[in-house]
Amino acid sequence: MKVVGIIAEYNPFHRGHEYQIRYAKETLGADYVVIAMSGDFVQRGAPALMEKHVRAEMALLGGADLVLEMPVQTATASAEGFATGGVSLLDGLGVIDELCFGSECGDTEILMDVAEILVKEPSEYRNLLQQNLRAGMSFPAARSSALIGYIQKKIASGLNTLGTSSEHIELVLSSPNNILGIEYCKALLRLNSRIIPHALLRKGSGYHDTDFSLLSDEKFPSASGIRNLMKKSEKAGQSADFSRLIPSASISGFLDSLEKGAWLSDSALDLPLHYKLLLESEETLQMYPDLSDALIRRILKSRNQYEGFSQFADLLKTRDITRSAICRSLVRIFLNQKTKAPGHIPYARVLGFRKSNAPLLSQIKKNSSIPLITKAADASSILDENALQLFHETCEASNLYEMLLCHKTGLPFIHEMKKPLRII
């Protein structure tokens, strides 16, 4: 039995994601595909477009066999924390053979080579990194520059082992999916995991492109582009055609949520985040992980100028901290999330599965080093104290998401502990 894992957000699930699952089965020979998916808040620092069970069902209808939820602390972490948590979750199952992830270069070997440099941190690279940080660069920019400088020195001395130019490495490091792919490779190396990485060449429209007129069977939409199209359509009071963007097998749930207005954008946080920020002080803000003293001072200094989530994130942005990092920090404040993203995910919570995957579940139960949770009510009896805290914080975040969704739609509130699995 061969099992391929995918780490995803499916925000929303679209044709490119369906292609990746099909590739895992048809080209990589997977008997089963297991998804580690973000829950109701996502890595760019925002509420998910649609509720996690809806997105899980779309993935199952699109070919996935099992969808597991990443804890909210992992789902809203930096690229490194997100990748570390996702890989840890899949590795803990004891059945995953390969990790398939999209990248702009599609070159697994180069991504692994770069990951090895970052894991081993040679002294020459580390010195360059520290110089860049002292110069005021943000960490992503400082790391990219240090890597390029390190490789240039190796090329100049004739010791370059990457078999590629510094210009090519610079191009690789300028693309978001390549960067995330490197983080996956780093996590696999640090865990000494038996899982083999596989970079799939990403075929898609531009990251923010909403002009889908040129899409073909070999070119897929971006999730960001679909979200932007939804916002533009809502603002214009017009409906958009999503039939070419969302797989036909999965589109019913998407359209149902769209018809009910059961989807959220960043603006859903405008009012509740403002309220939460007004309650904070320097002492309480220092309790949140990854909030620098500089960002804390800017938040306190600028909060009287708050107009909305996106506007405030723009206001806080500086040269040495990225907007996405600010958005993640603001989301953690909204969620009152003071637990750092764990390096090890101590449980696997099932959001949905296919009835036909009984052999897969049987193998997971036999080989997994972490408990499998199929009923939320069972968590308190099978998790230790630390794992239970992660689980409860994730459930609390989902209840806040549900509150926002119900406020928008007028639909009745359903507590996280009472939401059923999606079974196909």
PDB file of N, CA and C in Angstrom, residues 58-157:
ATOM      1  N   MET A  58     -15.075  19.182   0.090  1.00  0.00           N
ATOM      2  CA  MET A  58     -14.685  19.487  -1.285  1.00  0.00           C
ATOM      3  C   MET A  58     -13.451  18.686  -1.684  1.00  0.00           C
ATOM      4  N   ALA A  59     -12.493  18.563  -0.760  1.00  0.00           N
ATOM      5  CA  ALA A  59     -11.272  17.805  -1.044  1.00  0.00           C
ATOM      6  C   ALA A  59     -11.572  16.321  -1.219  1.00  0.00           C
ATOM      7  N   LEU A  60     -12.447  15.780  -0.376  1.00  0.00           N
ATOM      8  CA  LEU A  60     -12.805  14.363  -0.481  1.00  0.00           C
ATOM      9  C   LEU A  60     -13.514  14.084  -1.803  1.00  0.00           C
ATOM     10  N   LEU A  61     -14.420  14.973  -2.187  1.00  0.00           N
ATOM     11  CA  LEU A  61     -15.112  14.814  -3.465  1.00  0.00           C
ATOM     12  C   LEU A  61     -14.150  14.982  -4.636  1.00  0.00           C
ATOM     13  N   GLY A  62     -13.054  15.735  -4.381  1.00  0.00           N
ATOM     14  CA  GLY A  62     -12.039  15.948  -5.412  1.00  0.00           C
ATOM     15  C   GLY A  62     -10.983  14.871  -5.467  1.00  0.00           C
ATOM     16  N   GLY A  63     -11.139  13.799  -4.672  1.00  0.00           N
ATOM     17  CA  GLY A  63     -10.232  12.661  -4.785  1.00  0.00           C
ATOM     18  C   GLY A  63      -9.431  12.312  -3.547  1.00  0.00           C
ATOM     19  N   ALA A  64      -9.407  13.178  -2.515  1.00  0.00           N
ATOM     20  CA  ALA A  64      -8.664  12.870  -1.286  1.00  0.00           C
ATOM     21  C   ALA A  64      -9.358  11.729  -0.546  1.00  0.00           C
ATOM     22  N   ASP A  65      -8.587  10.990   0.248  1.00  0.00           N
ATOM     23  CA  ASP A  65      -9.143   9.858   0.990  1.00  0.00           C
ATOM     24  C   ASP A  65      -9.351  10.151   2.467  1.00  0.00           C
ATOM     25  N   LEU A  66      -8.518  11.018   3.023  1.00  0.00           N
ATOM     26  CA  LEU A  66      -8.598  11.339   4.446  1.00  0.00           C
ATOM     27  C   LEU A  66      -8.128  12.769   4.630  1.00  0.00           C
ATOM     28  N   VAL A  67      -8.891  13.571   5.380  1.00  0.00           N
ATOM     29  CA  VAL A  67      -8.507  14.958   5.656  1.00  0.00           C
ATOM     30  C   VAL A  67      -8.369  15.141   7.165  1.00  0.00           C
ATOM     31  N   LEU A  68      -7.192  15.582   7.589  1.00  0.00           N
ATOM     32  CA  LEU A  68      -6.888  15.833   8.987  1.00  0.00           C
ATOM     33  C   LEU A  68      -6.709  17.328   9.211  1.00  0.00           C
ATOM     34  N   GLU A  69      -7.039  17.787  10.399  1.00  0.00           N
ATOM     35  CA  GLU A  69      -6.926  19.213  10.711  1.00  0.00           C
ATOM     36  C   GLU A  69      -5.603  19.518  11.414  1.00  0.00           C
ATOM     37  N   MET A  70      -4.883  20.511  10.925  1.00  0.00           N
ATOM     38  CA  MET A  70      -3.728  21.013  11.654  1.00  0.00           C
ATOM     39  C   MET A  70      -4.207  21.929  12.774  1.00  0.00           C
ATOM     40  N   PRO A  71      -3.610  21.867  13.970  1.00  0.00           N
ATOM     41  CA  PRO A  71      -3.999  22.768  15.054  1.00  0.00           C
ATOM     42  C   PRO A  71      -3.854  24.225  14.626  1.00  0.00           C
ATOM     43  N   VAL A  72      -4.651  25.100  15.224  1.00  0.00           N
ATOM     44  CA  VAL A  72      -4.663  26.503  14.810  1.00  0.00           C
ATOM     45  C   VAL A  72      -3.306  27.163  15.024  1.00  0.00           C
ATOM     46  N   GLN A  73      -2.563  26.720  16.028  1.00  0.00           N
ATOM     47  CA  GLN A  73      -1.242  27.311  16.286  1.00  0.00           C
ATOM     48  C   GLN A  73      -0.300  27.059  15.105  1.00  0.00           C
ATOM     49  N   THR A  74      -0.425  25.889  14.486  1.00  0.00           N
ATOM     50  CA  THR A  74       0.377  25.552  13.306  1.00  0.00           C
ATOM     51  C   THR A  74      -0.146  26.251  12.067  1.00  0.00           C
ATOM     52  N   ALA A  75      -1.460  26.255  11.910  1.00  0.00           N
ATOM     53  CA  ALA A  75      -2.075  26.829  10.710  1.00  0.00           C
ATOM     54  C   ALA A  75      -1.813  28.315  10.573  1.00  0.00           C
ATOM     55  N   THR A  76      -1.587  29.016  11.688  1.00  0.00           N
ATOM     56  CA  THR A  76      -1.354  30.465  11.652  1.00  0.00           C
ATOM     57  C   THR A  76       0.106  30.819  11.940  1.00  0.00           C
ATOM     58  N   ALA A  77       0.997  29.852  11.831  1.00  0.00           N
ATOM     59  CA  ALA A  77       2.415  30.087  12.096  1.00  0.00           C
ATOM     60  C   ALA A  77       3.121  30.606  10.845  1.00  0.00           C
ATOM     61  N   SER A  78       4.385  30.948  10.986  1.00  0.00           N
ATOM     62  CA  SER A  78       5.222  31.315   9.844  1.00  0.00           C
ATOM     63  C   SER A  78       5.337  30.122   8.919  1.00  0.00           C
ATOM     64  N   ALA A  79       5.936  30.335   7.744  1.00  0.00           N
ATOM     65  CA  ALA A  79       6.110  29.231   6.792  1.00  0.00           C
ATOM     66  C   ALA A  79       6.864  28.071   7.438  1.00  0.00           C
ATOM     67  N   GLU A  80       7.877  28.380   8.246  1.00  0.00           N
ATOM     68  CA  GLU A  80       8.654  27.335   8.907  1.00  0.00           C
ATOM     69  C   GLU A  80       7.796  26.561   9.898  1.00  0.00           C
ATOM     70  N   GLY A  81       7.033  27.277  10.732  1.00  0.00           N
ATOM     71  CA  GLY A  81       6.190  26.616  11.714  1.00  0.00           C
ATOM     72  C   GLY A  81       5.069  25.828  11.071  1.00  0.00           C
ATOM     73  N   PHE A  82       4.495  26.385  10.004  1.00  0.00           N
ATOM     74  CA  PHE A  82       3.430  25.713   9.259  1.00  0.00           C
ATOM     75  C   PHE A  82       3.940  24.403   8.670  1.00  0.00           C
ATOM     76  N   ALA A  83       5.103  24.471   8.023  1.00  0.00           N
ATOM     77  CA  ALA A  83       5.670  23.277   7.390  1.00  0.00           C
ATOM     78  C   ALA A  83       6.084  22.241   8.432  1.00  0.00           C
ATOM     79  N   THR A  84       6.709  22.696   9.508  1.00  0.00           N
ATOM     80  CA  THR A  84       7.147  21.784  10.564  1.00  0.00           C
ATOM     81  C   THR A  84       5.969  21.030  11.161  1.00  0.00           C
ATOM     82  N   GLY A  85       4.882  21.766  11.438  1.00  0.00           N
ATOM     83  CA  GLY A  85       3.711  21.127  12.021  1.00  0.00           C
ATOM     84  C   GLY A  85       3.040  20.161  11.058  1.00  0.00           C
ATOM     85  N   GLY A  86       2.899  20.575   9.798  1.00  0.00           N
ATOM     86  CA  GLY A  86       2.251  19.707   8.809  1.00  0.00           C
ATOM     87  C   GLY A  86       3.028  18.428   8.577  1.00  0.00           C
ATOM     88  N   VAL A  87       4.354  18.548   8.461  1.00  0.00           N
ATOM     89  CA  VAL A  87       5.197  17.367   8.253  1.00  0.00           C
ATOM     90  C   VAL A  87       5.158  16.467   9.485  1.00  0.00           C
ATOM     91  N   SER A  88       5.188  17.078  10.675  1.00  0.00           N
ATOM     92  CA  SER A  88       5.133  16.297  11.914  1.00  0.00           C
ATOM     93  C   SER A  88       3.846  15.491  11.998  1.00  0.00           C
ATOM     94  N   LEU A  89       2.724  16.116  11.623  1.00  0.00           N
ATOM     95  CA  LEU A  89       1.436  15.425  11.656  1.00  0.00           C
ATOM     96  C   LEU A  89       1.436  14.223  10.721  1.00  0.00           C
ATOM     97  N   LEU A  90       1.878  14.420   9.490  1.00  0.00           N
ATOM     98  CA  LEU A  90       1.902  13.319   8.528  1.00  0.00           C
ATOM     99  C   LEU A  90       2.892  12.233   8.940  1.00  0.00           C
ATOM    100  N   ASP A  91       4.051  12.643   9.434  1.00  0.00           N
ATOM    101  CA  ASP A  91       5.069  11.686   9.857  1.00  0.00           C
ATOM    102  C   ASP A  91       4.565  10.832  11.019  1.00  0.00           C
ATOM    103  N   GLY A  92       3.793  11.460  11.914  1.00  0.00           N
ATOM    104  CA  GLY A  92       3.288  10.747  13.080  1.00  0.00           C
ATOM    105  C   GLY A  92       2.322   9.635  12.749  1.00  0.00           C
ATOM    106  N   LEU A  93       1.734   9.673  11.558  1.00  0.00           N
ATOM    107  CA  LEU A  93       0.787   8.629  11.162  1.00  0.00           C
ATOM    108  C   LEU A  93       1.474   7.295  10.894  1.00  0.00           C
ATOM    109  N   GLY A  94       2.756   7.352  10.521  1.00  0.00           N
ATOM    110  CA  GLY A  94       3.527   6.128  10.308  1.00  0.00           C
ATOM    111  C   GLY A  94       3.217   5.387   9.028  1.00  0.00           C
ATOM    112  N   VAL A  95       2.451   6.022   8.113  1.00  0.00           N
ATOM    113  CA  VAL A  95       2.081   5.315   6.879  1.00  0.00           C
ATOM    114  C   VAL A  95       2.382   6.122   5.613  1.00  0.00           C
ATOM    115  N   ILE A  96       2.813   7.365   5.753  1.00  0.00           N
ATOM    116  CA  ILE A  96       3.025   8.223   4.588  1.00  0.00           C
ATOM    117  C   ILE A  96       4.363   7.893   3.921  1.00  0.00           C
ATOM    118  N   ASP A  97       4.321   7.636   2.641  1.00  0.00           N
ATOM    119  CA  ASP A  97       5.539   7.297   1.895  1.00  0.00           C
ATOM    120  C   ASP A  97       6.162   8.516   1.220  1.00  0.00           C
ATOM    121  N   GLU A  98       5.327   9.381   0.642  1.00  0.00           N
ATOM    122  CA  GLU A  98       5.833  10.567  -0.054  1.00  0.00           C
ATOM    123  C   GLU A  98       5.022  11.788   0.338  1.00  0.00           C
ATOM    124  N   LEU A  99       5.681  12.946   0.313  1.00  0.00           N
ATOM    125  CA  LEU A  99       5.010  14.230   0.504  1.00  0.00           C
ATOM    126  C   LEU A  99       5.039  14.958  -0.831  1.00  0.00           C
ATOM    127  N   CYS A 100       3.872  15.230  -1.389  1.00  0.00           N
ATOM    128  CA  CYS A 100       3.770  15.919  -2.675  1.00  0.00           C
ATOM    129  C   CYS A 100       3.371  17.367  -2.433  1.00  0.00           C
ATOM    130  N   PHE A 101       4.149  18.291  -2.963  1.00  0.00           N
ATOM    131  CA  PHE A 101       3.849  19.711  -2.775  1.00  0.00           C
ATOM    132  C   PHE A 101       4.130  20.466  -4.070  1.00  0.00           C
ATOM    133  N   GLY A 102       3.374  21.508  -4.301  1.00  0.00           N
ATOM    134  CA  GLY A 102       3.565  22.315  -5.491  1.00  0.00           C
ATOM    135  C   GLY A 102       4.729  23.282  -5.332  1.00  0.00           C
ATOM    136  N   SER A 103       5.415  23.556  -6.426  1.00  0.00           N
ATOM    137  CA  SER A 103       6.478  24.554  -6.402  1.00  0.00           C
ATOM    138  C   SER A 103       6.612  25.165  -7.792  1.00  0.00           C
ATOM    139  N   GLU A 104       7.153  26.377  -7.835  1.00  0.00           N
ATOM    140  CA  GLU A 104       7.312  27.048  -9.126  1.00  0.00           C
ATOM    141  C   GLU A 104       8.435  26.440  -9.964  1.00  0.00           C
ATOM    142  N   CYS A 105       9.402  25.807  -9.300  1.00  0.00           N
ATOM    143  CA  CYS A 105      10.524  25.232 -10.062  1.00  0.00           C
ATOM    144  C   CYS A 105      10.333  23.752 -10.347  1.00  0.00           C
ATOM    145  N   GLY A 106       9.606  23.042  -9.485  1.00  0.00           N
ATOM    146  CA  GLY A 106       9.380  21.617  -9.691  1.00  0.00           C
ATOM    147  C   GLY A 106      10.630  20.769  -9.568  1.00  0.00           C
ATOM    148  N   ASP A 107      11.663  21.295  -8.914  1.00  0.00           N
ATOM    149  CA  ASP A 107      12.955  20.604  -8.815  1.00  0.00           C
ATOM    150  C   ASP A 107      13.201  20.201  -7.362  1.00  0.00           C
ATOM    151  N   THR A 108      12.873  18.971  -7.018  1.00  0.00           N
ATOM    152  CA  THR A 108      13.003  18.489  -5.641  1.00  0.00           C
ATOM    153  C   THR A 108      14.448  18.541  -5.175  1.00  0.00           C
ATOM    154  N   GLU A 109      15.385  18.210  -6.068  1.00  0.00           N
ATOM    155  CA  GLU A 109      16.797  18.126  -5.674  1.00  0.00           C
ATOM    156  C   GLU A 109      17.336  19.480  -5.229  1.00  0.00           C
ATOM    157  N   ILE A 110      17.019  20.527  -5.984  1.00  0.00           N
ATOM    158  CA  ILE A 110      17.503  21.861  -5.603  1.00  0.00           C
ATOM    159  C   ILE A 110      16.889  22.296  -4.278  1.00  0.00           C
ATOM    160  N   LEU A 111      15.604  22.047  -4.096  1.00  0.00           N
ATOM    161  CA  LEU A 111      14.943  22.445  -2.853  1.00  0.00           C
ATOM    162  C   LEU A 111      15.542  21.700  -1.656  1.00  0.00           C
ATOM    163  N   MET A 112      15.857  20.430  -1.837  1.00  0.00           N
ATOM    164  CA  MET A 112      16.483  19.662  -0.755  1.00  0.00           C
ATOM    165  C   MET A 112      17.903  20.148  -0.476  1.00  0.00           C
ATOM    166  N   ASP A 113      18.641  20.499  -1.539  1.00  0.00           N
ATOM    167  CA  ASP A 113      20.008  21.008  -1.355  1.00  0.00           C
ATOM    168  C   ASP A 113      20.004  22.311  -0.567  1.00  0.00           C
ATOM    169  N   VAL A 114      19.094  23.215  -0.909  1.00  0.00           N
ATOM    170  CA  VAL A 114      18.989  24.480  -0.175  1.00  0.00           C
ATOM    171  C   VAL A 114      18.572  24.206   1.265  1.00  0.00           C
ATOM    172  N   ALA A 115      17.633  23.276   1.452  1.00  0.00           N
ATOM    173  CA  ALA A 115      17.178  22.932   2.800  1.00  0.00           C
ATOM    174  C   ALA A 115      18.326  22.416   3.658  1.00  0.00           C
ATOM    175  N   GLU A 116      19.220  21.632   3.062  1.00  0.00           N
ATOM    176  CA  GLU A 116      20.355  21.094   3.825  1.00  0.00           C
ATOM    177  C   GLU A 116      21.275  22.215   4.311  1.00  0.00           C
ATOM    178  N   ILE A 117      21.489  23.235   3.475  1.00  0.00           N
ATOM    179  CA  ILE A 117      22.297  24.383   3.907  1.00  0.00           C
ATOM    180  C   ILE A 117      21.640  25.059   5.096  1.00  0.00           C
ATOM    181  N   LEU A 118      20.319  25.245   5.022  1.00  0.00           N
ATOM    182  CA  LEU A 118      19.602  25.947   6.086  1.00  0.00           C
ATOM    183  C   LEU A 118      19.552  25.130   7.378  1.00  0.00           C
ATOM    184  N   VAL A 119      19.530  23.814   7.249  1.00  0.00           N
ATOM    185  CA  VAL A 119      19.517  22.967   8.438  1.00  0.00           C
ATOM    186  C   VAL A 119      20.903  22.895   9.078  1.00  0.00           C
ATOM    187  N   LYS A 120      21.932  22.737   8.246  1.00  0.00           N
ATOM    188  CA  LYS A 120      23.300  22.617   8.766  1.00  0.00           C
ATOM    189  C   LYS A 120      23.886  23.963   9.170  1.00  0.00           C
ATOM    190  N   GLU A 121      23.436  25.041   8.520  1.00  0.00           N
ATOM    191  CA  GLU A 121      23.892  26.409   8.792  1.00  0.00           C
ATOM    192  C   GLU A 121      25.418  26.518   8.876  1.00  0.00           C
ATOM    193  N   PRO A 122      26.126  26.370   7.745  1.00  0.00           N
ATOM    194  CA  PRO A 122      27.581  26.563   7.746  1.00  0.00           C
ATOM    195  C   PRO A 122      27.938  27.950   8.273  1.00  0.00           C
ATOM    196  N   SER A 123      29.092  28.080   8.879  1.00  0.00           N
ATOM    197  CA  SER A 123      29.473  29.337   9.526  1.00  0.00           C
ATOM    198  C   SER A 123      29.479  30.510   8.552  1.00  0.00           C
ATOM    199  N   GLU A 124      29.916  30.279   7.311  1.00  0.00           N
ATOM    200  CA  GLU A 124      29.934  31.372   6.317  1.00  0.00           C
ATOM    201  C   GLU A 124      28.519  31.892   6.052  1.00  0.00           C
ATOM    202  N   TYR A 125      27.578  30.962   5.916  1.00  0.00           N
ATOM    203  CA  TYR A 125      26.190  31.364   5.705  1.00  0.00           C
ATOM    204  C   TYR A 125      25.652  32.098   6.931  1.00  0.00           C
ATOM    205  N   ARG A 126      25.923  31.574   8.114  1.00  0.00           N
ATOM    206  CA  ARG A 126      25.405  32.169   9.354  1.00  0.00           C
ATOM    207  C   ARG A 126      25.930  33.588   9.545  1.00  0.00           C
ATOM    208  N   ASN A 127      27.195  33.813   9.211  1.00  0.00           N
ATOM    209  CA  ASN A 127      27.768  35.160   9.330  1.00  0.00           C
ATOM    210  C   ASN A 127      27.078  36.144   8.393  1.00  0.00           C
ATOM    211  N   LEU A 128      26.825  35.708   7.162  1.00  0.00           N
ATOM    212  CA  LEU A 128      26.121  36.565   6.194  1.00  0.00           C
ATOM    213  C   LEU A 128      24.713  36.896   6.677  1.00  0.00           C
ATOM    214  N   LEU A 129      24.045  35.898   7.236  1.00  0.00           N
ATOM    215  CA  LEU A 129      22.686  36.106   7.743  1.00  0.00           C
ATOM    216  C   LEU A 129      22.681  37.152   8.857  1.00  0.00           C
ATOM    217  N   GLN A 130      23.600  37.037   9.792  1.00  0.00           N
ATOM    218  CA  GLN A 130      23.657  37.994  10.907  1.00  0.00           C
ATOM    219  C   GLN A 130      23.967  39.402  10.417  1.00  0.00           C
ATOM    220  N   GLN A 131      24.842  39.508   9.431  1.00  0.00           N
ATOM    221  CA  GLN A 131      25.144  40.829   8.857  1.00  0.00           C
ATOM    222  C   GLN A 131      23.892  41.460   8.256  1.00  0.00           C
ATOM    223  N   ASN A 132      23.118  40.668   7.558  1.00  0.00           N
ATOM    224  CA  ASN A 132      21.906  41.185   6.922  1.00  0.00           C
ATOM    225  C   ASN A 132      20.857  41.602   7.942  1.00  0.00           C
ATOM    226  N   LEU A 133      20.722  40.809   8.994  1.00  0.00           N
ATOM    227  CA  LEU A 133      19.758  41.154  10.040  1.00  0.00           C
ATOM    228  C   LEU A 133      20.159  42.429  10.758  1.00  0.00           C
ATOM    229  N   ARG A 134      21.460  42.575  10.996  1.00  0.00           N
ATOM    230  CA  ARG A 134      21.940  43.808  11.655  1.00  0.00           C
ATOM    231  C   ARG A 134      21.735  45.024  10.764  1.00  0.00           C
ATOM    232  N   ALA A 135      21.702  44.785   9.447  1.00  0.00           N
ATOM    233  CA  ALA A 135      21.489  45.885   8.496  1.00  0.00           C
ATOM    234  C   ALA A 135      20.020  46.295   8.416  1.00  0.00           C
ATOM    235  N   GLY A 136      19.144  45.567   9.131  1.00  0.00           N
ATOM    236  CA  GLY A 136      17.734  45.943   9.179  1.00  0.00           C
ATOM    237  C   GLY A 136      16.839  45.194   8.219  1.00  0.00           C
ATOM    238  N   MET A 137      17.377  44.149   7.566  1.00  0.00           N
ATOM    239  CA  MET A 137      16.532  43.369   6.650  1.00  0.00           C
ATOM    240  C   MET A 137      15.522  42.536   7.437  1.00  0.00           C
ATOM    241  N   SER A 138      14.345  42.272   6.824  1.00  0.00           N
ATOM    242  CA  SER A 138      13.428  41.304   7.410  1.00  0.00           C
ATOM    243  C   SER A 138      14.085  39.938   7.327  1.00  0.00           C
ATOM    244  N   PHE A 139      13.636  38.990   8.172  1.00  0.00           N
ATOM    245  CA  PHE A 139      14.299  37.689   8.186  1.00  0.00           C
ATOM    246  C   PHE A 139      14.240  36.992   6.829  1.00  0.00           C
ATOM    247  N   PRO A 140      13.070  36.948   6.138  1.00  0.00           N
ATOM    248  CA  PRO A 140      13.045  36.278   4.821  1.00  0.00           C
ATOM    249  C   PRO A 140      14.038  36.891   3.837  1.00  0.00           C
ATOM    250  N   ALA A 141      14.113  38.231   3.808  1.00  0.00           N
ATOM    251  CA  ALA A 141      15.035  38.897   2.883  1.00  0.00           C
ATOM    252  C   ALA A 141      16.487  38.630   3.279  1.00  0.00           C
ATOM    253  N   ALA A 142      16.749  38.662   4.592  1.00  0.00           N
ATOM    254  CA  ALA A 142      18.108  38.429   5.082  1.00  0.00           C
ATOM    255  C   ALA A 142      18.565  37.008   4.765  1.00  0.00           C
ATOM    256  N   ARG A 143      17.670  36.050   4.920  1.00  0.00           N
ATOM    257  CA  ARG A 143      18.020  34.652   4.656  1.00  0.00           C
ATOM    258  C   ARG A 143      18.268  34.413   3.172  1.00  0.00           C
ATOM    259  N   SER A 144      17.400  34.980   2.332  1.00  0.00           N
ATOM    260  CA  SER A 144      17.570  34.816   0.890  1.00  0.00           C
ATOM    261  C   SER A 144      18.893  35.411   0.433  1.00  0.00           C
ATOM    262  N   SER A 145      19.199  36.625   0.907  1.00  0.00           N
ATOM    263  CA  SER A 145      20.446  37.289   0.531  1.00  0.00           C
ATOM    264  C   SER A 145      21.664  36.507   1.020  1.00  0.00           C
ATOM    265  N   ALA A 146      21.554  35.967   2.235  1.00  0.00           N
ATOM    266  CA  ALA A 146      22.677  35.201   2.794  1.00  0.00           C
ATOM    267  C   ALA A 146      22.919  33.916   1.993  1.00  0.00           C
ATOM    268  N   LEU A 147      21.850  33.253   1.590  1.00  0.00           N
ATOM    269  CA  LEU A 147      21.983  32.036   0.791  1.00  0.00           C
ATOM    270  C   LEU A 147      22.653  32.326  -0.544  1.00  0.00           C
ATOM    271  N   ILE A 148      22.195  33.390  -1.195  1.00  0.00           N
ATOM    272  CA  ILE A 148      22.764  33.757  -2.497  1.00  0.00           C
ATOM    273  C   ILE A 148      24.242  34.110  -2.350  1.00  0.00           C
ATOM    274  N   GLY A 149      24.565  34.891  -1.309  1.00  0.00           N
ATOM    275  CA  GLY A 149      25.955  35.254  -1.052  1.00  0.00           C
ATOM    276  C   GLY A 149      26.823  34.039  -0.766  1.00  0.00           C
ATOM    277  N   TYR A 150      26.281  33.112   0.007  1.00  0.00           N
ATOM    278  CA  TYR A 150      27.011  31.886   0.345  1.00  0.00           C
ATOM    279  C   TYR A 150      27.298  31.060  -0.912  1.00  0.00           C
ATOM    280  N   ILE A 151      26.294  30.919  -1.767  1.00  0.00           N
ATOM    281  CA  ILE A 151      26.460  30.129  -2.994  1.00  0.00           C
ATOM    282  C   ILE A 151      27.417  30.820  -3.956  1.00  0.00           C
ATOM    283  N   GLN A 152      27.359  32.150  -4.033  1.00  0.00           N
ATOM    284  CA  GLN A 152      28.294  32.891  -4.880  1.00  0.00           C
ATOM    285  C   GLN A 152      29.735  32.648  -4.447  1.00  0.00           C
ATOM    286  N   LYS A 153      29.967  32.614  -3.136  1.00  0.00           N
ATOM    287  CA  LYS A 153      31.312  32.354  -2.618  1.00  0.00           C
ATOM    288  C   LYS A 153      31.764  30.937  -2.979  1.00  0.00           C
ATOM    289  N   LYS A 154      30.836  29.994  -2.895  1.00  0.00           N
ATOM    290  CA  LYS A 154      31.169  28.612  -3.243  1.00  0.00           C
ATOM    291  C   LYS A 154      31.505  28.487  -4.729  1.00  0.00           C
ATOM    292  N   ILE A 155      30.739  29.207  -5.558  1.00  0.00           N
ATOM    293  CA  ILE A 155      31.014  29.185  -7.001  1.00  0.00           C
ATOM    294  C   ILE A 155      32.383  29.788  -7.289  1.00  0.00           C
ATOM    295  N   ALA A 156      32.669  30.912  -6.632  1.00  0.00           N
ATOM    296  CA  ALA A 156      33.956  31.591  -6.841  1.00  0.00           C
ATOM    297  C   ALA A 156      35.141  30.718  -6.425  1.00  0.00           C
ATOM    298  N   SER A 157      34.929  29.887  -5.395  1.00  0.00           N
ATOM    299  CA  SER A 157      36.024  29.038  -4.911  1.00  0.00           C
ATOM    300  C   SER A 157      36.028  27.665  -5.580  1.00  0.00           C
TER     301      SER A 157
END
